[in-house]
Amino acid sequence: MSALGYYPGCSQSGTAAEYDISTRACCKALGVTLTDVPDWTCCGSTPAHTVDHHLAAALSARNLRQAEAAGLSRVATPCPSCLAALKTADHHLADAPFRAEVERLLGGPAPGPVKSVSTLQVLFEEIGPEAVKNAVKRPLVGLRVAPYYGCLLSRPPGLMAFDDPENPVSMDALLTACGAEVVDFAHKTECCGAAFGMPRLDVMTRLSARILQAALDAGADCIAVACPLCQMNLDLRQGQVDAVTGRASRMPVPYFTQLMALALGLPEAEICLDKLVLPLGPALATAAARAREAAAAKAAKEAAKNAAKAAAKAAAKPTAPAKAEKEASCA
Amino acid sequence: MRIGVMVCHCGNNIAATVDVEAVAAAAREFPDVVFATDHMYACSDPGQKNIEQVIRDLKLDGVVVASCSPRMHEVTFRRAVERAGLNRYMFEMANIREHVAWVSLDRKRNTEKATDLVRMAVEKLRYDRPLTAKSFDVQKRVLIVGGGVAGIQAALDCADGGLDVVLVERRQSIGGVMSKLDKTFPTVDCSVCVLGPKMVDAGQNPRITLHALSEVEEVSGYVGNFEVKIRKKSPFVDWNKCTGCGACEEKCPSRKVPDPHNERISFTTAINIPFPQAIPKRASINPDHCLRFTKGKCGVCQKICPADAIDYDMQDEVVTEKVGAIIAATGIDLFDHTKCGEYGGGRYPDVITSLQYERMLSASGPTAGHIKRPSDGREPKTVAFISCVGSRDRSLGRPYCSGFCCMYTAKQAILTRDHIPDSRAYVFYMDIRANGKGYEEFVRRAQEEYGVEYVRGRVAQVIPVSGADGGQLLVRGADTLLGRQVELRADLVVLAVGVEAARGAPALAEKLRISYDAYGFFLESHPKLRPVETNTVGVFLAGACQGAKDIPASVAQASAAAGKVLALLSKDKLESDPQIALVQTIRCIGCGKCERTCPFGAIRMRELRDGSKRAEVVETVCQGCGICSVTCPVRAIQLQHFTDSQLLAEVNALCRTWVETTGS
Amino acid sequence: MQTLDLESSRDTAFMDAVAEESGQDLKSCYQCGNCTAGCVYTHDYDLPVHQVMRLVQTGQKDQVLACRSIWLCATCQACTTRCPNNIEVATVMDVLRHMARRGGFAPEKLVKTFADGFLASVARHGRVFEAGLAMAFALRSGKPMQDAALGPAMLSRGKLSFAPHEPSSRAKTEVAGIFQRFHAGRPAAPQAATTDGGATEDKP
């Protein structure tokens, strides 16, 4: 298999820095080698495709060409929007007239087929929950996590071709492998408000509020995410959401790779929990307390069971002194 | 030879794009053709009389009609030719309609092609020989595969008509889907009360042999003389001794078997009688759940059975039945709703299918007719019905309409309001299909009399949410008539699942050698005119196995199929088609290749007096496919009416023209 | 509400253009409403998405291109995923937004401003300069304090840089070239006719 390219996307150097750092750290720890796409540029994300499909494809195509030139036939990216852009471009480039216009915009040849996948897909399909479980050093026992995939990772199924579009389970499986308790969460793929934070904050806060509420209702300690925009809307903008709903959510929103890095026992500098606006610390403490309680309860139950067994045994056999007394009286 | 040619206009169908007069004129010049004309409608009464007249007047030896497809009117013209005194096989048809006029609008090229086809037909006719059909005995018995309402009706009709019937049903009891229904639309009759007497009749009728818990394993033979091997699966209970008393069911310790009769919303025992009205009313053991079979323990049923009917060592039995005709009545299965992730994919206990709900509504069902939420047993106050689950849906590969879901949903909504008077029922629909007698009025009753709320719009998602008394289901839909997104907090969601062909239908079709469509529904011979016949003579269709239909249509079709069978087997002998293979024994070298390649097993190797072997065709089995004639290395076996000489003559006729025209 | 003459009101050129640009055949839409049922942005739309589709089906170009819904669609793909007729509904919404832009419609002015600002940042820097985009938008939105509180939160966590993360100058030139050729190859869009009550253009 040729080397796996890595396309970080613009937010990874800024607002989603912890996603990039923890993703790279997890991949390294689990034996996935990532080769950065050399001299990558912005894929255009949502704004580009809402202006023109050829423009969007050209911006993505430039990056696919960079990958191709570096001998990378597969590119992994942590950002679902970048992934959608790259996959869509690759798909449309197969159509000759479309390709011609893209080449006009590029001012040069478009790349051949280059496959794109999410880093979640790589971790789930190529490493797998079993291998992750075996590598875990600090299982996240007692931590209740709501797995929030966002609207794009597995949709539309024809394009993304990964996991189930209604009830994806890849992140669930990886988090379970890390020892966490994944709660029932019906809002896994509901949109958080996307890029409307700046232009229409009211729209975004309404949608993110639903997700936060669902996580609270499900009894989650935190929401695990796999998208920089989802993370920003739910974490950085959680205060703005709370201002509208009049409720303090106090719900940390770590990237799933941060939780994995934590479980894999990686150094703090590679987990970057301090970059989260809503701190994960309290949730981890709750989890630890819950784990201790559960362990204590289990031990108590075991002890009670053993005591009952011993008592039953003792009642069945007569004790030695009583026996001797009896024999003595018969003598 | 004296040949006559008639070129048909077929109104405008052919004449619009083919110069039929020119074709007739050209035909007059063909070798052996003494007469050629055109006619407006060759197949009409005057058209046929014309053909008969010309044969007599001109003492013709053979006729070519250039018109439509032989599948339309070959039989018609053969009869006409026969009435005029010729052998019916001294007749050829050139298809200049489906193969020429309906294919292209280029009049010049069409006329040329039509002329070529007539030329070829004339050449073939010059090599035709009179053929005589043979007749053979028939078995006055019919096999009916499937014991649902269609199979039962067909069985009763055939038995009434004097035929012996072999009824094969793969479940423990006959009755099919109808035996699971509580009530039927539009009369809200009790389903099993209506079906029950028919089931009893079928079980008791002296002419009907019932093989339940059985499947067709192999079919060989031909119309009038089919030989069918039936595998009677072992119930591990001797049904000759079992009285259906039910003592075994009461004592069986394995009580967690998902009950197929109750659509798996309740449990039954490993040994059980499927339902109170079952025919045959006998117990069977499910070996996958029986402790005796899985763990070698228990054996209680054998100890307590008063009739000593339990036999753990019982084996399957294969019986052979000889029948003259077969009716396929294998019915339907329902769409698997777990494929719909947006409705929970089977994970939400309070999202159930229509048939599961039906079992709940039924007084003899798992809840004794009380509607209870599977999650907590509470009575629901708001019930949402979602239509078109697995129907009219290209994304699920089910583009068709299942035909009766609108009706059964209306029925279930009415029954809900009956059972729970203060409940609210909502039906989310796209369109209402209510085209039977009293059907539209029934749906109106649901809305006007029973206050069922109909909301026009599909449901995108069902999500579990917390409610005042326990969990509820949030139904996210749309009211397209209002132009709004809508939501409903429901206590119970019922999915109107669509139909599919019964599991295993394609495999049965292969055994019966009948066609089936992309969805597994068996194909009828002609969608308009021959709805109960198949392209395999002697095999008929009844009920929903041919396509989604409701009970009255299934019953009607069953009687129709029975009618066809009674007509077929009303004669003592049937005629075989003489267009079959024939061996020229003197040329045969006895290599046996034809015997091995014949897909019907119609060729036998016969030993001559000198010990050498020669091939021989079993005339009644041969289907005239021609594979043997292609296989034979010495051209000793030929397909009558389609000999190599004839086919080559056609090719020569065609190529000669081309050579002459192009000069190359 | 005016009566619609089905023949004269139908803009078939518009219908053909939508079909061609989106690659979707709206004749297979049977208006089931599944898209609207699952669209979480319906709350803010002026036309529910199934009605947008219906308007395209009946060739009502002006009404469609003037609506707000097509600007508030996030292409979250819920509709596309669930359409029983395999129509890429989100793609159609996208294409309608393209046409609206080209036609000079922008009822959701800030949405357009954001997209334009984002792409301008990419054209200039080769990658999005997040801080630059945020500041430029804050100034042009007329609501400069909306996200002010987020600034310190991001800065203190090292998530915001006041200098752009740029690729090589060659890469920057290539990206700039894409935008130049894009703008050159298309006729200039007529001035945006703003019809909303949102932030206005710079006023003297």
mmCIF file of N, CA and C in Angstrom, chain B residues 342-343 391-396 430 456-461 476-480 482-485, chain C residues 28 30-43 48 50-51 81-86:
data_model
loop_
_atom_site.group_PDB
_atom_site.id
_atom_site.type_symbol
_atom_site.label_atom_id
_atom_site.label_comp_id
_atom_site.label_asym_id
_atom_site.label_seq_id
_atom_site.Cartn_x
_atom_site.Cartn_y
_atom_site.Cartn_z
ATOM 1 N N GLU B 342 -33.438 5.395 9.999
ATOM 2 C CA GLU B 342 -34.071 6.624 10.463
ATOM 3 C C GLU B 342 -35.266 6.342 11.360
ATOM 4 N N TYR B 343 -35.793 5.106 11.322
ATOM 5 C CA TYR B 343 -36.895 4.743 12.218
ATOM 6 C C TYR B 343 -36.394 3.852 13.350
ATOM 7 N N SER B 391 -41.920 0.761 0.452
ATOM 8 C CA SER B 391 -42.670 0.785 -0.799
ATOM 9 C C SER B 391 -42.485 2.149 -1.431
ATOM 10 N N ARG B 392 -42.619 2.211 -2.753
ATOM 11 C CA ARG B 392 -42.499 3.499 -3.462
ATOM 12 C C ARG B 392 -41.170 4.159 -3.115
ATOM 13 N N ASP B 393 -40.143 3.356 -2.958
ATOM 14 C CA ASP B 393 -38.869 3.875 -2.480
ATOM 15 C C ASP B 393 -37.710 3.336 -3.317
ATOM 16 N N ARG B 394 -37.239 4.165 -4.236
ATOM 17 C CA ARG B 394 -36.138 3.730 -5.095
ATOM 18 C C ARG B 394 -34.863 3.549 -4.298
ATOM 19 N N SER B 395 -34.702 4.370 -3.263
ATOM 20 C CA SER B 395 -33.444 4.297 -2.519
ATOM 21 C C SER B 395 -33.307 2.975 -1.781
ATOM 22 N N LEU B 396 -34.425 2.288 -1.556
ATOM 23 C CA LEU B 396 -34.377 0.981 -0.909
ATOM 24 C C LEU B 396 -34.541 -0.146 -1.918
ATOM 25 N N MET B 430 -48.358 9.572 1.871
ATOM 26 C CA MET B 430 -48.002 10.342 0.670
ATOM 27 C C MET B 430 -49.220 10.436 -0.256
ATOM 28 N N ARG B 456 -50.348 14.713 5.421
ATOM 29 C CA ARG B 456 -49.710 14.380 4.156
ATOM 30 C C ARG B 456 -48.230 14.748 4.174
ATOM 31 N N GLY B 457 -47.390 13.759 4.304
ATOM 32 C CA GLY B 457 -45.950 14.006 4.281
ATOM 33 C C GLY B 457 -45.220 12.804 4.860
ATOM 34 N N ARG B 458 -44.080 12.481 4.313
ATOM 35 C CA ARG B 458 -43.289 11.373 4.823
ATOM 36 C C ARG B 458 -42.625 11.752 6.135
ATOM 37 N N VAL B 459 -42.286 10.738 6.898
ATOM 38 C CA VAL B 459 -41.593 10.958 8.164
ATOM 39 C C VAL B 459 -40.106 10.765 7.938
ATOM 40 N N ALA B 460 -39.301 11.759 8.318
ATOM 41 C CA ALA B 460 -37.859 11.663 8.090
ATOM 42 C C ALA B 460 -37.172 10.848 9.169
ATOM 43 N N GLN B 461 -37.684 10.946 10.402
ATOM 44 C CA GLN B 461 -36.943 10.349 11.501
ATOM 45 C C GLN B 461 -37.857 10.097 12.674
ATOM 46 N N ARG B 476 -40.714 13.040 13.407
ATOM 47 C CA ARG B 476 -40.421 14.282 12.688
ATOM 48 C C ARG B 476 -40.918 14.146 11.253
ATOM 49 N N GLY B 477 -42.005 14.840 10.976
ATOM 50 C CA GLY B 477 -42.600 14.711 9.655
ATOM 51 C C GLY B 477 -42.811 16.045 8.976
ATOM 52 N N ALA B 478 -43.619 16.016 7.954
ATOM 53 C CA ALA B 478 -43.941 17.239 7.231
ATOM 54 C C ALA B 478 -45.409 17.198 6.853
ATOM 55 N N ASP B 479 -46.044 18.347 6.801
ATOM 56 C CA ASP B 479 -47.392 18.446 6.244
ATOM 57 C C ASP B 479 -47.229 19.272 4.982
ATOM 58 N N THR B 480 -47.112 18.588 3.854
ATOM 59 C CA THR B 480 -46.836 19.314 2.612
ATOM 60 C C THR B 480 -48.037 20.142 2.174
ATOM 61 N N LEU B 482 -49.880 21.874 4.211
ATOM 62 C CA LEU B 482 -49.730 23.113 4.964
ATOM 63 C C LEU B 482 -48.436 23.820 4.584
ATOM 64 N N GLY B 483 -47.494 23.053 4.095
ATOM 65 C CA GLY B 483 -46.179 23.604 3.780
ATOM 66 C C GLY B 483 -45.341 23.805 5.023
ATOM 67 N N ARG B 484 -45.501 22.922 6.019
ATOM 68 C CA ARG B 484 -44.775 23.086 7.288
ATOM 69 C C ARG B 484 -44.106 21.792 7.696
ATOM 70 N N GLN B 485 -43.037 21.965 8.454
ATOM 71 C CA GLN B 485 -42.432 20.822 9.117
ATOM 72 C C GLN B 485 -43.299 20.554 10.341
ATOM 73 N N SER C 28 -38.449 13.144 -10.932
ATOM 74 C CA SER C 28 -38.624 11.986 -10.063
ATOM 75 C C SER C 28 -39.006 12.391 -8.645
ATOM 76 N N TYR C 30 -41.599 13.213 -6.044
ATOM 77 C CA TYR C 30 -43.059 13.116 -5.923
ATOM 78 C C TYR C 30 -43.571 13.882 -4.708
ATOM 79 N N GLN C 31 -42.755 14.899 -4.256
ATOM 80 C CA GLN C 31 -43.224 15.837 -3.236
ATOM 81 C C GLN C 31 -43.687 15.115 -1.967
ATOM 82 N N CYS C 32 -42.907 14.150 -1.532
ATOM 83 C CA CYS C 32 -43.303 13.422 -0.338
ATOM 84 C C CYS C 32 -43.086 14.245 0.933
ATOM 85 N N GLY C 33 -42.169 15.219 0.893
ATOM 86 C CA GLY C 33 -41.934 16.048 2.070
ATOM 87 C C GLY C 33 -40.897 15.503 3.024
ATOM 88 N N ASN C 34 -40.271 14.371 2.685
ATOM 89 C CA ASN C 34 -39.271 13.769 3.566
ATOM 90 C C ASN C 34 -38.123 14.748 3.812
ATOM 91 N N CYS C 35 -37.731 15.479 2.793
ATOM 92 C CA CYS C 35 -36.631 16.433 2.929
ATOM 93 C C CYS C 35 -36.977 17.495 3.955
ATOM 94 N N THR C 36 -38.163 18.078 3.829
ATOM 95 C CA THR C 36 -38.587 19.094 4.798
ATOM 96 C C THR C 36 -38.678 18.501 6.194
ATOM 97 N N ALA C 37 -39.200 17.280 6.274
ATOM 98 C CA ALA C 37 -39.390 16.639 7.581
ATOM 99 C C ALA C 37 -38.073 16.544 8.348
ATOM 100 N N GLY C 38 -36.985 16.316 7.650
ATOM 101 C CA GLY C 38 -35.707 16.101 8.332
ATOM 102 C C GLY C 38 -34.779 17.298 8.292
ATOM 103 N N CYS C 39 -35.245 18.428 7.684
ATOM 104 C CA CYS C 39 -34.360 19.583 7.541
ATOM 105 C C CYS C 39 -34.395 20.441 8.802
ATOM 106 N N VAL C 40 -33.269 20.520 9.507
ATOM 107 C CA VAL C 40 -33.246 21.249 10.779
ATOM 108 C C VAL C 40 -33.203 22.763 10.597
ATOM 109 N N TYR C 41 -33.027 23.227 9.362
ATOM 110 C CA TYR C 41 -32.986 24.666 9.108
ATOM 111 C C TYR C 41 -34.348 25.222 8.712
ATOM 112 N N THR C 42 -35.348 24.322 8.605
ATOM 113 C CA THR C 42 -36.684 24.753 8.192
ATOM 114 C C THR C 42 -37.203 25.893 9.068
ATOM 115 N N HIS C 43 -36.841 25.825 10.320
ATOM 116 C CA HIS C 43 -37.277 26.836 11.290
ATOM 117 C C HIS C 43 -36.974 28.251 10.798
ATOM 118 N N PRO C 48 -40.093 26.065 2.866
ATOM 119 C CA PRO C 48 -39.525 24.753 3.198
ATOM 120 C C PRO C 48 -38.927 24.114 1.949
ATOM 121 N N HIS C 50 -39.038 21.307 0.400
ATOM 122 C CA HIS C 50 -39.840 20.602 -0.594
ATOM 123 C C HIS C 50 -40.584 21.594 -1.482
ATOM 124 N N GLN C 51 -40.896 22.755 -0.932
ATOM 125 C CA GLN C 51 -41.575 23.768 -1.739
ATOM 126 C C GLN C 51 -40.610 24.431 -2.709
ATOM 127 N N THR C 81 -29.679 12.261 1.915
ATOM 128 C CA THR C 81 -29.549 10.921 2.478
ATOM 129 C C THR C 81 -30.885 10.205 2.513
ATOM 130 N N ARG C 82 -31.968 10.964 2.764
ATOM 131 C CA ARG C 82 -33.250 10.298 2.976
ATOM 132 C C ARG C 82 -34.201 10.342 1.795
ATOM 133 N N CYS C 83 -33.892 11.085 0.748
ATOM 134 C CA CYS C 83 -34.825 11.172 -0.381
ATOM 135 C C CYS C 83 -35.095 9.786 -0.953
ATOM 136 N N PRO C 84 -36.370 9.334 -0.983
ATOM 137 C CA PRO C 84 -36.659 7.996 -1.498
ATOM 138 C C PRO C 84 -36.411 7.863 -2.990
ATOM 139 N N ASN C 85 -36.273 8.974 -3.685
ATOM 140 C CA ASN C 85 -36.018 8.893 -5.120
ATOM 141 C C ASN C 85 -34.578 9.203 -5.483
ATOM 142 N N ASN C 86 -33.693 9.118 -4.484
ATOM 143 C CA ASN C 86 -32.259 9.297 -4.732
ATOM 144 C C ASN C 86 -31.918 10.643 -5.358
#
